[in-house]
Short mmCIF file of N, CA and C in Angstrom, two decimals:
data_model
loop_
_atom_site.label_atom_id
_atom_site.label_comp_id
_atom_site.label_asym_id
_atom_site.label_seq_id
_atom_site.Cartn_x
_atom_site.Cartn_y
_atom_site.Cartn_z
N UNK A 1 167.84 107.33 91.89
CA UNK A 1 166.19 107.24 91.45
C UNK A 1 166.17 106.13 91.57
N UNK A 2 166.43 104.79 91.69
CA UNK A 2 166.09 103.60 92.30
C UNK A 2 165.52 103.43 93.89
N UNK A 3 166.50 104.43 94.10
CA UNK A 3 166.21 104.67 96.12
C UNK A 3 164.45 105.38 96.31
N UNK A 4 164.58 106.26 95.19
CA UNK A 4 162.92 106.72 95.36
C UNK A 4 162.05 106.02 94.80
N UNK A 5 162.47 104.54 93.80
CA UNK A 5 161.27 103.97 93.06
C UNK A 5 161.09 102.87 94.11
N UNK A 6 162.17 102.52 94.42
CA UNK A 6 162.27 101.33 96.71
C UNK A 6 161.18 101.92 97.16
N UNK A 7 160.97 103.48 97.77
CA UNK A 7 160.81 103.66 98.72
C UNK A 7 158.87 103.49 98.18
N UNK A 8 158.57 104.15 96.86
CA UNK A 8 157.16 104.08 95.97
C UNK A 8 156.62 103.25 96.10
N UNK A 9 157.72 102.30 96.11
CA UNK A 9 157.03 100.59 95.82
C UNK A 9 157.20 100.31 97.37
N UNK A 10 157.52 100.58 98.14
CA UNK A 10 157.25 99.89 99.87
C UNK A 10 156.06 100.47 100.43
N UNK A 11 156.11 101.88 99.85
CA UNK A 11 155.32 102.69 100.35
C UNK A 11 153.59 101.98 99.84
N UNK A 12 153.85 101.64 98.92
CA UNK A 12 152.40 101.12 97.88
C UNK A 12 151.40 100.65 98.49
N UNK A 13 153.34 99.26 98.83
CA UNK A 13 153.06 97.59 99.07
C UNK A 13 151.79 97.79 100.64
N UNK A 14 152.50 99.56 101.32
CA UNK A 14 152.32 98.84 103.09
C UNK A 14 150.66 99.79 102.84
N UNK A 15 150.73 100.62 101.67
CA UNK A 15 149.50 101.05 101.85
C UNK A 15 148.43 100.16 101.28
N UNK A 16 148.39 98.93 100.53
CA UNK A 16 147.27 98.29 99.86
C UNK A 16 147.72 97.14 101.41
N UNK A 17 148.62 96.77 101.52
CA UNK A 17 148.49 96.08 103.33
C UNK A 17 147.28 96.46 104.14
N UNK A 18 147.33 98.13 104.65
CA UNK A 18 147.39 97.90 105.11
C UNK A 18 145.61 97.99 104.90
N UNK A 19 145.09 99.11 103.67
CA UNK A 19 144.19 98.69 103.12
C UNK A 19 143.33 97.18 103.12
N UNK A 20 143.74 96.28 102.95
CA UNK A 20 143.26 95.12 102.82
C UNK A 20 142.94 94.75 104.08
N UNK A 21 143.31 94.84 105.51
CA UNK A 21 143.02 94.67 106.62
C UNK A 21 142.52 95.79 107.19
N UNK A 22 141.97 96.76 106.79
CA UNK A 22 140.73 97.62 107.27
C UNK A 22 139.69 96.96 106.58
N UNK A 23 139.83 96.66 105.73
CA UNK A 23 138.49 95.98 105.17
C UNK A 23 137.86 95.12 105.89
N UNK A 24 136.06 95.23 105.98
CA UNK A 24 135.28 93.66 106.79
C UNK A 24 135.64 92.52 106.07
N UNK A 25 136.21 91.90 107.02
CA UNK A 25 136.19 90.08 107.09
C UNK A 25 134.77 89.88 106.94
N UNK A 26 135.04 88.67 106.25
CA UNK A 26 133.64 87.33 106.77
C UNK A 26 133.65 87.01 107.93
N UNK A 27 132.46 87.48 108.63
CA UNK A 27 132.22 86.73 109.92
C UNK A 27 132.30 85.62 109.66
N UNK A 28 132.50 84.41 110.65
CA UNK A 28 132.26 82.64 110.85
C UNK A 28 131.07 82.64 110.40
N UNK A 29 130.36 83.06 110.80
CA UNK A 29 128.39 83.19 109.87
C UNK A 29 128.30 83.27 108.91
N UNK A 30 129.11 84.12 108.48
CA UNK A 30 129.14 84.95 107.00
C UNK A 30 129.55 83.58 106.33
N UNK A 31 130.71 83.35 107.07
CA UNK A 31 131.19 82.46 105.94
C UNK A 31 130.29 80.78 105.93
N UNK A 32 129.75 80.44 107.08
CA UNK A 32 128.43 79.49 106.23
C UNK A 32 127.77 79.49 105.77
N UNK A 33 126.79 80.91 105.77
CA UNK A 33 125.87 80.99 104.42
C UNK A 33 126.25 81.65 103.69
N UNK A 34 127.84 81.50 103.00
CA UNK A 34 128.39 81.13 101.87
C UNK A 34 128.33 79.90 102.00
N UNK A 35 128.72 79.19 102.30
CA UNK A 35 128.84 77.71 102.19
C UNK A 35 127.69 76.85 101.98
N UNK A 36 126.15 77.52 102.27
CA UNK A 36 124.91 76.93 102.28
C UNK A 36 125.10 75.91 103.80
N UNK A 37 125.80 76.78 104.63
CA UNK A 37 125.28 75.67 105.74
C UNK A 37 124.59 76.43 107.03
N UNK A 38 123.66 76.46 106.22
CA UNK A 38 122.60 77.60 106.81
C UNK A 38 121.72 77.10 108.54
N UNK A 39 121.98 75.34 108.49
CA UNK A 39 121.92 75.32 110.07
C UNK A 39 123.11 75.22 111.08
N UNK A 40 123.90 75.16 110.51
CA UNK A 40 125.80 75.89 111.60
C UNK A 40 125.44 76.66 110.97
N UNK A 41 124.93 78.12 110.71
CA UNK A 41 125.38 79.32 111.01
C UNK A 41 124.25 80.44 111.86
N UNK A 42 123.13 79.14 112.02
CA UNK A 42 122.08 79.39 112.91
C UNK A 42 123.06 79.62 114.16
N UNK A 43 123.58 78.55 114.07
CA UNK A 43 123.94 77.68 115.96
C UNK A 43 125.18 78.17 116.17
N UNK A 44 125.91 79.11 114.62
CA UNK A 44 127.32 79.95 115.86
C UNK A 44 127.06 81.63 115.79
N UNK A 45 125.17 81.75 115.83
CA UNK A 45 125.67 83.07 114.86
C UNK A 45 125.33 83.77 117.34
N UNK A 46 125.23 83.14 117.60
CA UNK A 46 125.06 83.50 119.47
C UNK A 46 123.92 84.79 118.65
N UNK A 47 124.89 85.81 119.40
CA UNK A 47 123.55 87.40 119.91
C UNK A 47 123.71 88.14 118.35
N UNK A 48 124.84 87.39 117.13
CA UNK A 48 125.24 88.17 116.01
C UNK A 48 123.00 88.20 115.23
N UNK A 49 122.14 88.68 115.61
CA UNK A 49 120.92 88.75 115.39
C UNK A 49 120.00 88.83 114.28
N UNK A 50 121.00 89.74 113.33
CA UNK A 50 120.85 90.07 112.18
C UNK A 50 121.69 88.11 110.85
N UNK A 51 122.71 88.51 111.28
CA UNK A 51 122.92 86.61 110.34
C UNK A 51 122.14 85.75 111.33
N UNK A 52 121.76 85.28 112.66
CA UNK A 52 120.40 84.12 112.42
C UNK A 52 119.78 84.63 111.35
N UNK A 53 118.71 85.40 111.58
CA UNK A 53 117.35 85.81 111.29
C UNK A 53 117.72 85.66 109.79
N UNK A 54 119.19 86.55 109.04
CA UNK A 54 119.58 85.72 107.94
C UNK A 54 118.99 84.27 107.54
N UNK A 55 119.70 83.22 108.23
CA UNK A 55 120.36 81.67 108.24
C UNK A 55 118.59 81.72 108.34
N UNK A 56 117.98 82.00 109.74
CA UNK A 56 116.78 81.40 109.59
C UNK A 56 115.35 80.90 108.24
N UNK A 57 115.65 82.53 108.01
CA UNK A 57 115.15 82.99 106.67
C UNK A 57 115.39 82.13 105.66
N UNK A 58 116.79 81.59 104.86
CA UNK A 58 117.47 80.99 104.17
C UNK A 58 116.63 79.15 104.50
N UNK A 59 116.44 78.92 105.39
CA UNK A 59 115.82 77.83 105.85
C UNK A 59 114.29 77.71 105.83
N UNK A 60 114.23 78.84 105.36
CA UNK A 60 112.43 78.76 105.94
C UNK A 60 111.41 78.72 107.25
N UNK A 61 112.65 79.44 108.18
CA UNK A 61 112.09 79.52 109.09
C UNK A 61 111.53 80.81 109.70
N UNK A 62 111.15 81.20 109.09
CA UNK A 62 110.37 82.22 109.31
C UNK A 62 109.76 82.67 110.81
N UNK A 63 109.25 82.11 111.67
CA UNK A 63 108.44 82.68 113.23
C UNK A 63 109.84 82.73 113.47
N UNK A 64 110.62 82.26 113.42
CA UNK A 64 112.14 82.16 114.21
C UNK A 64 112.40 83.40 113.81
N UNK A 65 112.69 83.22 112.32
CA UNK A 65 114.20 84.88 111.32
C UNK A 65 112.67 86.10 112.46
N UNK A 66 111.94 86.21 112.06
CA UNK A 66 110.86 87.48 112.63
C UNK A 66 111.31 87.98 114.44
N UNK A 67 111.83 86.53 115.46
CA UNK A 67 111.58 86.70 116.93
C UNK A 67 113.27 87.38 116.29
N UNK A 68 114.30 86.26 115.94
CA UNK A 68 115.15 87.03 115.88
C UNK A 68 115.88 88.35 115.54
N UNK A 69 115.13 88.97 114.35
CA UNK A 69 114.91 90.29 113.74
C UNK A 69 114.50 91.00 115.13
N UNK A 70 114.12 90.70 115.61
CA UNK A 70 113.51 91.90 117.04
C UNK A 70 113.85 92.03 118.02
N UNK A 71 115.84 90.89 117.98
CA UNK A 71 116.62 91.73 119.25
C UNK A 71 117.13 91.79 117.91
N UNK A 72 117.49 92.34 117.13
CA UNK A 72 118.88 92.83 116.62
C UNK A 72 118.25 94.93 116.35
N UNK A 73 119.09 94.98 116.55
CA UNK A 73 118.98 97.05 116.66
C UNK A 73 119.57 97.25 115.38
N UNK A 74 119.80 96.65 113.71
CA UNK A 74 119.83 96.91 112.48
C UNK A 74 118.91 97.26 112.28
N UNK A 75 118.98 98.35 111.36
CA UNK A 75 117.62 99.18 110.48
C UNK A 75 117.02 98.17 109.33
N UNK A 76 117.70 97.21 108.88
CA UNK A 76 117.41 96.39 107.83
C UNK A 76 116.76 95.68 108.23
N UNK A 77 116.58 95.05 109.97
CA UNK A 77 115.72 93.95 110.67
C UNK A 77 114.50 94.17 110.03
N UNK A 78 113.88 95.73 109.93
CA UNK A 78 112.14 95.81 110.05
C UNK A 78 111.64 94.89 108.48
N UNK A 79 113.04 95.25 107.72
CA UNK A 79 112.58 94.99 106.47
C UNK A 79 112.54 93.66 106.33
N UNK A 80 113.45 92.40 106.63
CA UNK A 80 113.32 91.22 107.26
C UNK A 80 112.07 90.40 108.11
N UNK A 81 111.81 91.90 108.68
CA UNK A 81 110.34 91.39 109.31
C UNK A 81 108.96 91.40 108.99
N UNK A 82 109.14 92.68 108.07
CA UNK A 82 107.95 91.79 106.99
C UNK A 82 107.97 91.51 106.15
N UNK A 83 109.21 91.04 105.21
CA UNK A 83 109.50 90.00 104.10
C UNK A 83 109.06 88.44 104.48
N UNK A 84 109.48 88.58 106.37
CA UNK A 84 108.89 86.96 106.54
C UNK A 84 106.96 87.04 106.80
N UNK A 85 106.97 88.37 107.02
CA UNK A 85 105.07 88.57 107.11
C UNK A 85 104.68 87.62 105.53
N UNK A 86 105.34 88.65 104.91
CA UNK A 86 105.01 88.02 103.65
C UNK A 86 104.86 87.12 103.08
N UNK A 87 106.04 86.39 103.78
CA UNK A 87 106.14 84.71 102.54
C UNK A 87 105.38 83.82 103.62
N UNK A 88 105.08 84.27 105.04
CA UNK A 88 104.09 83.36 105.66
C UNK A 88 102.46 83.90 105.57
N UNK A 89 102.14 84.57 104.43
CA UNK A 89 101.21 85.56 104.23
C UNK A 89 100.29 85.57 105.24
N UNK A 90 100.54 86.58 106.11
CA UNK A 90 100.40 86.62 107.50
C UNK A 90 100.59 88.39 107.71
N UNK A 91 99.88 88.84 108.15
CA UNK A 91 98.97 90.57 109.01
C UNK A 91 100.36 91.65 107.65
N UNK A 92 100.06 91.18 106.29
CA UNK A 92 100.17 91.89 104.94
C UNK A 92 100.09 93.29 105.13
N UNK A 93 98.89 93.81 106.16
CA UNK A 93 98.90 95.10 105.81
C UNK A 93 100.33 95.93 106.40
N UNK A 94 100.52 94.96 108.17
CA UNK A 94 101.31 95.62 108.90
C UNK A 94 102.42 95.16 108.14
N UNK A 95 102.78 94.53 107.30
CA UNK A 95 104.14 94.00 106.49
C UNK A 95 104.05 95.52 104.94
N UNK A 96 102.98 95.65 105.00
CA UNK A 96 103.71 96.96 104.02
C UNK A 96 103.68 97.94 104.73
N UNK A 97 102.41 98.13 105.66
CA UNK A 97 103.53 99.61 106.27
C UNK A 97 104.47 99.56 107.40
N UNK A 98 105.00 98.98 106.83
CA UNK A 98 106.40 97.98 107.59
C UNK A 98 107.24 99.02 106.84
N UNK A 99 107.68 98.04 105.74
CA UNK A 99 108.78 98.05 104.50
C UNK A 99 108.50 99.75 103.90
N UNK A 100 106.80 100.49 103.71
CA UNK A 100 107.25 102.01 103.18
C UNK A 100 107.40 102.60 104.28
N UNK A 101 107.67 102.26 105.42
CA UNK A 101 108.07 103.20 106.03
C UNK A 101 109.56 103.25 106.99
N UNK A 102 110.04 101.85 106.03
CA UNK A 102 111.15 101.44 105.81
C UNK A 102 112.13 102.05 104.67
N UNK A 103 111.41 102.34 103.57
CA UNK A 103 111.97 102.94 102.93
C UNK A 103 111.97 104.21 103.14
N UNK A 104 110.91 104.97 103.64
CA UNK A 104 110.42 106.08 104.42
C UNK A 104 112.36 106.45 104.84
N UNK A 105 112.14 105.93 105.56
CA UNK A 105 113.38 106.09 107.32
C UNK A 105 114.56 105.89 106.76
N UNK A 106 114.85 104.29 106.25
CA UNK A 106 116.38 103.79 105.38
C UNK A 106 116.07 103.34 104.35
N UNK A 107 116.30 104.33 103.68
CA UNK A 107 116.02 104.07 101.65
C UNK A 107 117.88 103.73 102.24
N UNK A 108 117.68 102.34 101.15
CA UNK A 108 118.51 101.72 100.78
C UNK A 108 119.30 101.56 99.37
N UNK A 109 118.88 100.43 99.20
CA UNK A 109 119.01 100.29 97.57
C UNK A 109 117.57 99.91 97.28
N UNK A 110 117.44 100.70 96.80
CA UNK A 110 115.82 101.94 96.21
C UNK A 110 115.43 100.61 95.21
N UNK A 111 115.51 99.62 93.90
CA UNK A 111 114.95 99.36 93.23
C UNK A 111 114.63 98.10 93.72
N UNK A 112 115.66 97.49 95.03
CA UNK A 112 115.46 95.72 95.82
C UNK A 112 114.40 96.61 97.13
N UNK A 113 115.03 97.88 97.53
CA UNK A 113 113.21 97.95 98.28
C UNK A 113 111.41 98.00 97.88
N UNK A 114 111.92 99.00 96.52
CA UNK A 114 110.72 98.71 95.77
C UNK A 114 110.22 96.84 95.09
N UNK A 115 111.18 96.32 95.18
CA UNK A 115 110.72 94.48 94.81
C UNK A 115 109.92 94.51 96.44
N UNK A 116 110.54 94.41 97.43
CA UNK A 116 110.56 94.12 98.65
C UNK A 116 108.56 94.77 98.72
N UNK A 117 108.37 96.02 98.58
CA UNK A 117 107.66 96.21 98.67
C UNK A 117 106.42 95.46 97.98
N UNK A 118 107.04 95.33 96.38
CA UNK A 118 106.50 94.89 95.14
C UNK A 118 105.18 93.42 95.47
N UNK A 119 106.70 92.73 96.01
CA UNK A 119 105.37 91.23 96.49
C UNK A 119 105.17 91.31 97.41
N UNK A 120 105.46 91.99 98.82
CA UNK A 120 104.16 92.40 99.94
C UNK A 120 103.15 92.97 99.23
N UNK A 121 102.80 94.00 98.30
CA UNK A 121 101.98 94.09 98.00
C UNK A 121 101.36 93.13 97.06
N UNK A 122 101.78 92.55 96.04
CA UNK A 122 101.30 90.70 95.47
C UNK A 122 100.85 89.81 95.97
N UNK A 123 101.13 89.70 97.41
CA UNK A 123 100.76 88.79 98.22
C UNK A 123 99.97 89.48 99.19
N UNK A 124 99.38 90.44 99.16
CA UNK A 124 98.47 91.41 99.85
C UNK A 124 97.27 91.13 99.36
N UNK A 125 97.45 90.65 98.22
CA UNK A 125 96.02 90.53 96.50
C UNK A 125 96.61 92.45 96.01
N UNK A 126 96.97 93.18 96.39
CA UNK A 126 97.08 94.21 95.48
C UNK A 126 97.61 94.55 93.89
N UNK A 127 97.17 93.47 93.24
CA UNK A 127 97.98 93.12 91.94
C UNK A 127 98.69 94.18 91.03
N UNK A 128 97.82 95.06 91.08
CA UNK A 128 97.40 95.87 90.00
C UNK A 128 99.08 97.31 90.92
N UNK A 129 98.76 97.49 92.13
CA UNK A 129 99.87 98.24 92.46
C UNK A 129 101.29 97.78 92.77
N UNK A 130 101.54 95.91 92.97
CA UNK A 130 102.34 95.83 92.77
C UNK A 130 103.08 95.98 91.57
N UNK A 131 102.70 95.53 90.60
CA UNK A 131 103.62 95.60 89.39
C UNK A 131 103.58 96.70 88.37
N UNK A 132 102.56 97.97 89.49
CA UNK A 132 103.15 99.20 88.59
C UNK A 132 104.20 99.54 89.19
N UNK A 133 104.75 99.41 90.75
CA UNK A 133 106.54 99.18 91.49
C UNK A 133 107.19 98.42 90.99
N UNK A 134 106.51 97.00 91.08
CA UNK A 134 107.71 96.50 89.76
C UNK A 134 108.15 97.46 88.95
N UNK A 135 107.28 97.22 87.68
CA UNK A 135 107.75 98.04 85.86
C UNK A 135 108.41 98.79 86.48
N UNK A 136 108.36 100.12 87.72
CA UNK A 136 108.66 101.39 87.42
C UNK A 136 110.39 100.89 87.92
N UNK A 137 110.70 99.82 88.41
CA UNK A 137 111.93 99.71 89.06
C UNK A 137 112.22 97.99 88.64
N UNK A 138 112.40 97.37 87.08
CA UNK A 138 112.32 96.34 87.19
C UNK A 138 113.69 96.64 86.34
N UNK A 139 113.90 97.74 85.23
CA UNK A 139 115.56 98.02 84.52
C UNK A 139 116.34 98.53 85.74
N UNK A 140 116.01 98.91 87.00
CA UNK A 140 117.12 99.40 87.92
C UNK A 140 117.90 97.68 88.26
N UNK A 141 116.63 97.09 88.46
CA UNK A 141 116.68 95.89 88.74
C UNK A 141 117.82 94.87 88.16
N UNK A 142 117.25 94.60 86.99
CA UNK A 142 117.54 93.89 85.55
C UNK A 142 119.37 94.17 85.81
N UNK A 143 119.70 95.78 85.65
CA UNK A 143 121.32 96.60 86.28
C UNK A 143 122.18 95.88 87.36
N UNK A 144 121.21 95.58 87.69
CA UNK A 144 121.65 95.13 89.15
C UNK A 144 122.71 93.83 88.77
N UNK A 145 121.62 93.52 88.90
CA UNK A 145 122.31 91.91 88.35
C UNK A 145 123.31 91.30 87.26
N UNK A 146 122.45 92.22 86.26
CA UNK A 146 123.86 91.86 85.19
C UNK A 146 124.95 92.59 84.94
N UNK A 147 124.83 93.60 86.55
CA UNK A 147 126.87 94.14 86.63
C UNK A 147 126.56 94.36 87.74
N UNK A 148 126.32 94.27 88.99
CA UNK A 148 127.10 94.33 89.74
C UNK A 148 127.27 93.25 91.36
N UNK A 149 125.39 92.27 90.77
CA UNK A 149 125.15 90.52 91.22
C UNK A 149 125.59 89.56 90.54
N UNK A 150 126.88 89.97 90.14
CA UNK A 150 126.91 88.57 89.26
C UNK A 150 127.53 87.27 90.00
N UNK A 151 128.12 87.46 90.87
CA UNK A 151 128.83 86.23 91.79
C UNK A 151 127.90 85.62 92.31
N UNK A 152 127.56 84.47 93.03
CA UNK A 152 126.44 83.98 93.57
C UNK A 152 126.55 83.72 95.09
N UNK A 153 125.59 84.09 95.56
CA UNK A 153 125.36 84.28 96.72
C UNK A 153 124.54 84.17 97.50
N UNK A 154 124.01 83.64 98.77
CA UNK A 154 123.26 82.87 98.97
C UNK A 154 122.11 83.82 99.57
N UNK A 155 122.21 85.19 99.73
CA UNK A 155 121.59 86.29 100.36
C UNK A 155 121.22 86.22 99.61
N UNK A 156 121.34 86.75 98.34
CA UNK A 156 120.65 87.48 97.00
C UNK A 156 119.95 86.11 96.50
N UNK A 157 119.28 84.75 96.57
CA UNK A 157 118.39 84.45 96.84
C UNK A 157 117.06 84.32 96.67
N UNK A 158 117.10 84.93 97.75
CA UNK A 158 115.11 85.88 97.92
C UNK A 158 114.98 86.92 97.47
N UNK A 159 115.89 87.17 96.90
CA UNK A 159 115.91 88.63 95.91
C UNK A 159 115.26 88.40 94.78
N UNK A 160 116.39 86.76 93.80
CA UNK A 160 115.90 86.17 93.05
C UNK A 160 114.89 85.63 93.17
N UNK A 161 114.34 85.27 93.61
CA UNK A 161 113.11 84.36 94.08
C UNK A 161 111.76 85.09 93.76
N UNK A 162 111.57 86.36 94.48
CA UNK A 162 110.56 87.60 94.46
C UNK A 162 111.09 88.08 93.45
N UNK A 163 111.77 88.19 92.33
CA UNK A 163 111.89 88.99 91.22
C UNK A 163 110.80 87.82 90.28
N UNK A 164 111.66 86.55 90.01
CA UNK A 164 110.78 85.61 89.25
C UNK A 164 109.03 85.53 89.42
N UNK A 165 109.04 85.64 90.75
CA UNK A 165 107.46 86.20 91.34
C UNK A 165 106.82 86.49 90.58
N UNK A 166 107.73 88.10 90.43
CA UNK A 166 107.05 89.81 89.98
C UNK A 166 107.09 89.06 88.45
N UNK A 167 108.64 89.20 88.20
CA UNK A 167 108.08 89.11 86.75
C UNK A 167 106.94 88.15 86.16
N UNK A 168 106.56 86.80 86.71
CA UNK A 168 106.07 85.83 85.75
C UNK A 168 103.93 86.36 86.39
N UNK A 169 104.22 87.34 87.30
CA UNK A 169 102.94 87.76 87.59
C UNK A 169 102.99 89.47 85.94
N UNK A 170 103.92 90.08 85.70
CA UNK A 170 104.43 90.58 84.81
C UNK A 170 104.09 90.28 83.45
N UNK A 171 104.13 88.79 83.16
CA UNK A 171 103.50 87.99 82.30
C UNK A 171 105.43 87.62 81.26
N UNK A 172 106.19 87.90 82.03
CA UNK A 172 107.52 86.91 81.41
C UNK A 172 107.94 85.82 82.31
N UNK A 173 107.85 85.23 81.84
CA UNK A 173 107.82 83.48 82.20
C UNK A 173 109.07 82.86 81.95
N UNK A 174 109.79 82.78 81.45
CA UNK A 174 110.72 82.06 80.51
C UNK A 174 111.91 83.47 81.21
N UNK A 175 111.75 85.08 82.14
CA UNK A 175 112.94 85.41 82.79
C UNK A 175 112.11 85.25 84.09
N UNK A 176 111.29 84.96 85.01
CA UNK A 176 110.96 84.30 85.85
C UNK A 176 111.57 82.72 86.05
N UNK A 177 112.13 82.25 84.47
CA UNK A 177 112.82 80.59 84.52
C UNK A 177 113.97 81.17 85.23
N UNK A 178 114.69 81.79 84.40
CA UNK A 178 115.73 81.92 84.79
C UNK A 178 115.72 82.93 86.22
N UNK A 179 115.09 82.96 86.27
CA UNK A 179 115.55 83.63 88.16
C UNK A 179 115.89 82.91 88.99
N UNK A 180 114.33 82.05 88.76
CA UNK A 180 114.67 80.73 89.61
C UNK A 180 115.28 79.88 89.35
N UNK A 181 115.89 79.81 88.15
CA UNK A 181 116.90 78.39 88.34
C UNK A 181 118.63 79.16 89.04
N UNK A 182 118.18 80.71 88.99
CA UNK A 182 119.60 81.23 89.81
C UNK A 182 119.18 81.03 91.32
N UNK A 183 118.18 81.15 91.26
CA UNK A 183 118.12 81.49 92.89
C UNK A 183 118.05 79.80 92.98
N UNK A 184 117.93 79.26 92.02
CA UNK A 184 118.22 77.58 92.81
C UNK A 184 119.51 77.41 92.76
N UNK A 185 119.83 77.99 91.84
CA UNK A 185 122.50 77.40 91.76
C UNK A 185 122.92 78.62 92.60
N UNK A 186 122.42 79.39 93.45
CA UNK A 186 123.07 80.20 94.47
C UNK A 186 123.02 79.85 95.78
N UNK A 187 121.43 79.32 96.04
CA UNK A 187 120.90 78.78 97.25
C UNK A 187 120.54 76.96 97.56
N UNK A 188 121.74 76.53 96.97
CA UNK A 188 120.37 75.22 96.77
C UNK A 188 120.08 74.47 97.79
N UNK A 189 120.58 74.24 98.25
CA UNK A 189 119.70 74.12 99.89
C UNK A 189 118.96 75.00 100.81
N UNK A 190 118.02 76.05 100.72
CA UNK A 190 117.60 77.19 101.13
C UNK A 190 115.88 76.37 100.80
N UNK A 191 115.42 77.73 101.43
CA UNK A 191 113.78 77.61 100.67
C UNK A 191 113.73 78.39 99.57
N UNK A 192 114.39 78.88 99.32
CA UNK A 192 113.98 79.66 98.27
C UNK A 192 114.13 78.60 97.28
N UNK A 193 115.16 78.05 96.81
CA UNK A 193 115.93 76.69 95.98
C UNK A 193 114.20 76.01 95.61
N UNK A 194 113.56 75.27 97.24
CA UNK A 194 112.66 74.13 96.83
C UNK A 194 111.97 75.13 96.25
N UNK A 195 111.24 76.80 97.13
CA UNK A 195 109.83 77.60 96.55
C UNK A 195 110.02 77.65 94.82
N UNK A 196 111.27 77.83 94.31
CA UNK A 196 112.10 77.89 92.69
C UNK A 196 111.46 76.81 92.03
N UNK A 197 111.94 75.25 92.52
CA UNK A 197 112.04 74.26 91.86
C UNK A 197 110.43 73.46 91.60
N UNK A 198 109.61 74.32 92.84
CA UNK A 198 108.06 74.19 92.81
C UNK A 198 107.22 74.88 91.95
N UNK A 199 108.06 76.50 91.76
CA UNK A 199 107.32 77.10 90.59
C UNK A 199 106.67 77.00 89.32
#
């Protein structure tokens, strides 16, 4: 009986170790981003175009981020380009087209993609459309940040910033302020912290 228990324990421990090693570890670039060392992450990225672009975006270097996204074959790169254009308030119809196409071809976390689209629409002056898309997804967004995304993550600071902008446009200033504070604390050295503090 004790031998059988020992065998089960060893098998369980070996299985857990194999599972842990099979998980994707954070890359050095991702670790630098998590530590708020965005300039170092850009330098360390090399040809890791998607993470280079994300680090550049955290620094507010949107033109360079667009160039890096264009080098990436990751489907999320198109979403990054569309948002960078919106942050620059440039080529907003193209940004809208790209985001709508991204949602159709590569649906991911739908409420986040809907928030991205709503933000682009708001920047393009399509306030009613933006608020309609936002209101259709706000409950899911709230659930995500309440239940799933509770740990500080600099890569979510942009989402928090956009969420705050749309919340304020929808008339919920208190919630917008809370979201801006969270964006500042999750990515204190980022453009999202600066923009949140300036709002």
